[in-house]
XYZ file of C-alpha atoms in Angstrom:
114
model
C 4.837 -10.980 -12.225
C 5.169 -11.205 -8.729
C 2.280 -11.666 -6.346
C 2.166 -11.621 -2.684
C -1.499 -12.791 -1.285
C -1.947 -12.867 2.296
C -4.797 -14.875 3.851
C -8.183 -13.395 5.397
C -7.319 -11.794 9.094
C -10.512 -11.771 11.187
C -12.214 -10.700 14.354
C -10.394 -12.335 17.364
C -11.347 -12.052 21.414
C -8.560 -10.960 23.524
C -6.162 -13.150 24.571
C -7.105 -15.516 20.989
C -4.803 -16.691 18.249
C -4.906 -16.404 14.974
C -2.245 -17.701 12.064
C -1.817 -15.670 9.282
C -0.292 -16.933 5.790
C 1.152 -15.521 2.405
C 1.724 -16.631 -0.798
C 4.258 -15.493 -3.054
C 4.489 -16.209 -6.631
C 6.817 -14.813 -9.888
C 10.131 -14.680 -7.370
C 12.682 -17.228 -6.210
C 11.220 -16.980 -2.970
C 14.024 -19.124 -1.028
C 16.623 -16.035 -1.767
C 14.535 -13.473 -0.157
C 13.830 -12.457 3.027
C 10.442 -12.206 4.604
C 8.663 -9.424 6.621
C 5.444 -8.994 8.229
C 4.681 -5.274 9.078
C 1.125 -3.783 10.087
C -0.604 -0.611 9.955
C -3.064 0.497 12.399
C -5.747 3.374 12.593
C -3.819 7.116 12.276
C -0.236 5.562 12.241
C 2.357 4.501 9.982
C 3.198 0.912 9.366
C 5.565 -0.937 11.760
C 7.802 -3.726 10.992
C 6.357 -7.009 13.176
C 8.883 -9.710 12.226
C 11.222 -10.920 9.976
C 12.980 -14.215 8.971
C 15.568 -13.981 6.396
C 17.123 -16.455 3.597
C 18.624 -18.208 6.262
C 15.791 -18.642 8.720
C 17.293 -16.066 10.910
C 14.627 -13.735 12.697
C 13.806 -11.164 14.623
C 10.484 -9.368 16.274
C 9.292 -6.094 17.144
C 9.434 -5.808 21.015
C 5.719 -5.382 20.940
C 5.491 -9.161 19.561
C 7.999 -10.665 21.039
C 7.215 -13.903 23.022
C 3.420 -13.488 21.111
C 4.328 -14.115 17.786
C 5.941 -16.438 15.733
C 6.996 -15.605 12.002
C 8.219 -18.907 9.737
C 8.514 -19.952 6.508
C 8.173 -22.627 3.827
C 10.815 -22.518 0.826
C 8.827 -25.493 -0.951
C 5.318 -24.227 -0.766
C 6.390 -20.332 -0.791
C 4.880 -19.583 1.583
C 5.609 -17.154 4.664
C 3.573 -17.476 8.029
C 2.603 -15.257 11.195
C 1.413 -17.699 14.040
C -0.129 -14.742 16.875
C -1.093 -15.816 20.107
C -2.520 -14.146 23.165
C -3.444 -11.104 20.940
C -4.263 -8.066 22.788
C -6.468 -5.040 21.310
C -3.907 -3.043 20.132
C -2.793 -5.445 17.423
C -5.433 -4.398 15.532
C -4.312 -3.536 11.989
C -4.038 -4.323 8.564
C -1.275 -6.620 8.155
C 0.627 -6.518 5.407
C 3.404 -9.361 4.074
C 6.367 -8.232 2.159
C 9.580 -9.909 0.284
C 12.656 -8.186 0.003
C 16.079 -8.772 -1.911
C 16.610 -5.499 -3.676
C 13.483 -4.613 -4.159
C 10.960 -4.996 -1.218
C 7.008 -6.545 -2.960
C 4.408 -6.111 -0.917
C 0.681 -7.976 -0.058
C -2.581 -6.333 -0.323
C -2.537 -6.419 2.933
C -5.634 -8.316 5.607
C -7.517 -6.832 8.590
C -7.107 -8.277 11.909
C -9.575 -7.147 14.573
C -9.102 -8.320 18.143
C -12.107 -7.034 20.183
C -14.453 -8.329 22.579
């Protein structure tokens, strides 16, 4: 059975950091690739980052330079470091795996509001 958990978001002040983590379990993780998306208020989900098999990755414009997405193929274990968040990365963020079929987290609320 596989099993994505991602860790508790929070509340965050502009301008803050927060580090997000997931935990996958039932899959080979190391032959998958990784995602991060998020969903805010009223729209649809947005891919945020990625890092592939091969530790290739790639951001969303919005993130880029902000974020940082990495991995750990011994622990399972996928990351999101975000730094100098600004109000409008509120969301729920959701991880996700994907080889052929793409699993998905439950999903954790990150608030970033004065």
């Amino acid at each position: 059975q596989v099993q994505l958990v991602e860790s508790r978001g929070g509340l965050v002040q502009p301008g803050g950091s927060l580090r997000l983590s997931c935990a996958a379990s039932g899959i080979a993780f190391g032959v998958y690739d990784a995602r991060w998306y998020r969903q805010a208020p009223g729209k649809q989900r947005e891919l945020v980052a990625q890092i592939t098999d091969t530790y290739s990755t790639n951001y969303a414009d919005f993130v880029t330079g902000r974020f940082t997405i990495s991995r750990d193929n011994v622990a399972n274990m996928v990351y999101l470091q975000m730094n100098n968040l600004k109000p409008e990365d509120t969301a729920i963020y959701y991880c996700s795996v994907y080889l052929d079929f793409e699993y998905w987290g439950q999903g954790t609320q990150v608030t970033v509001s004065s």
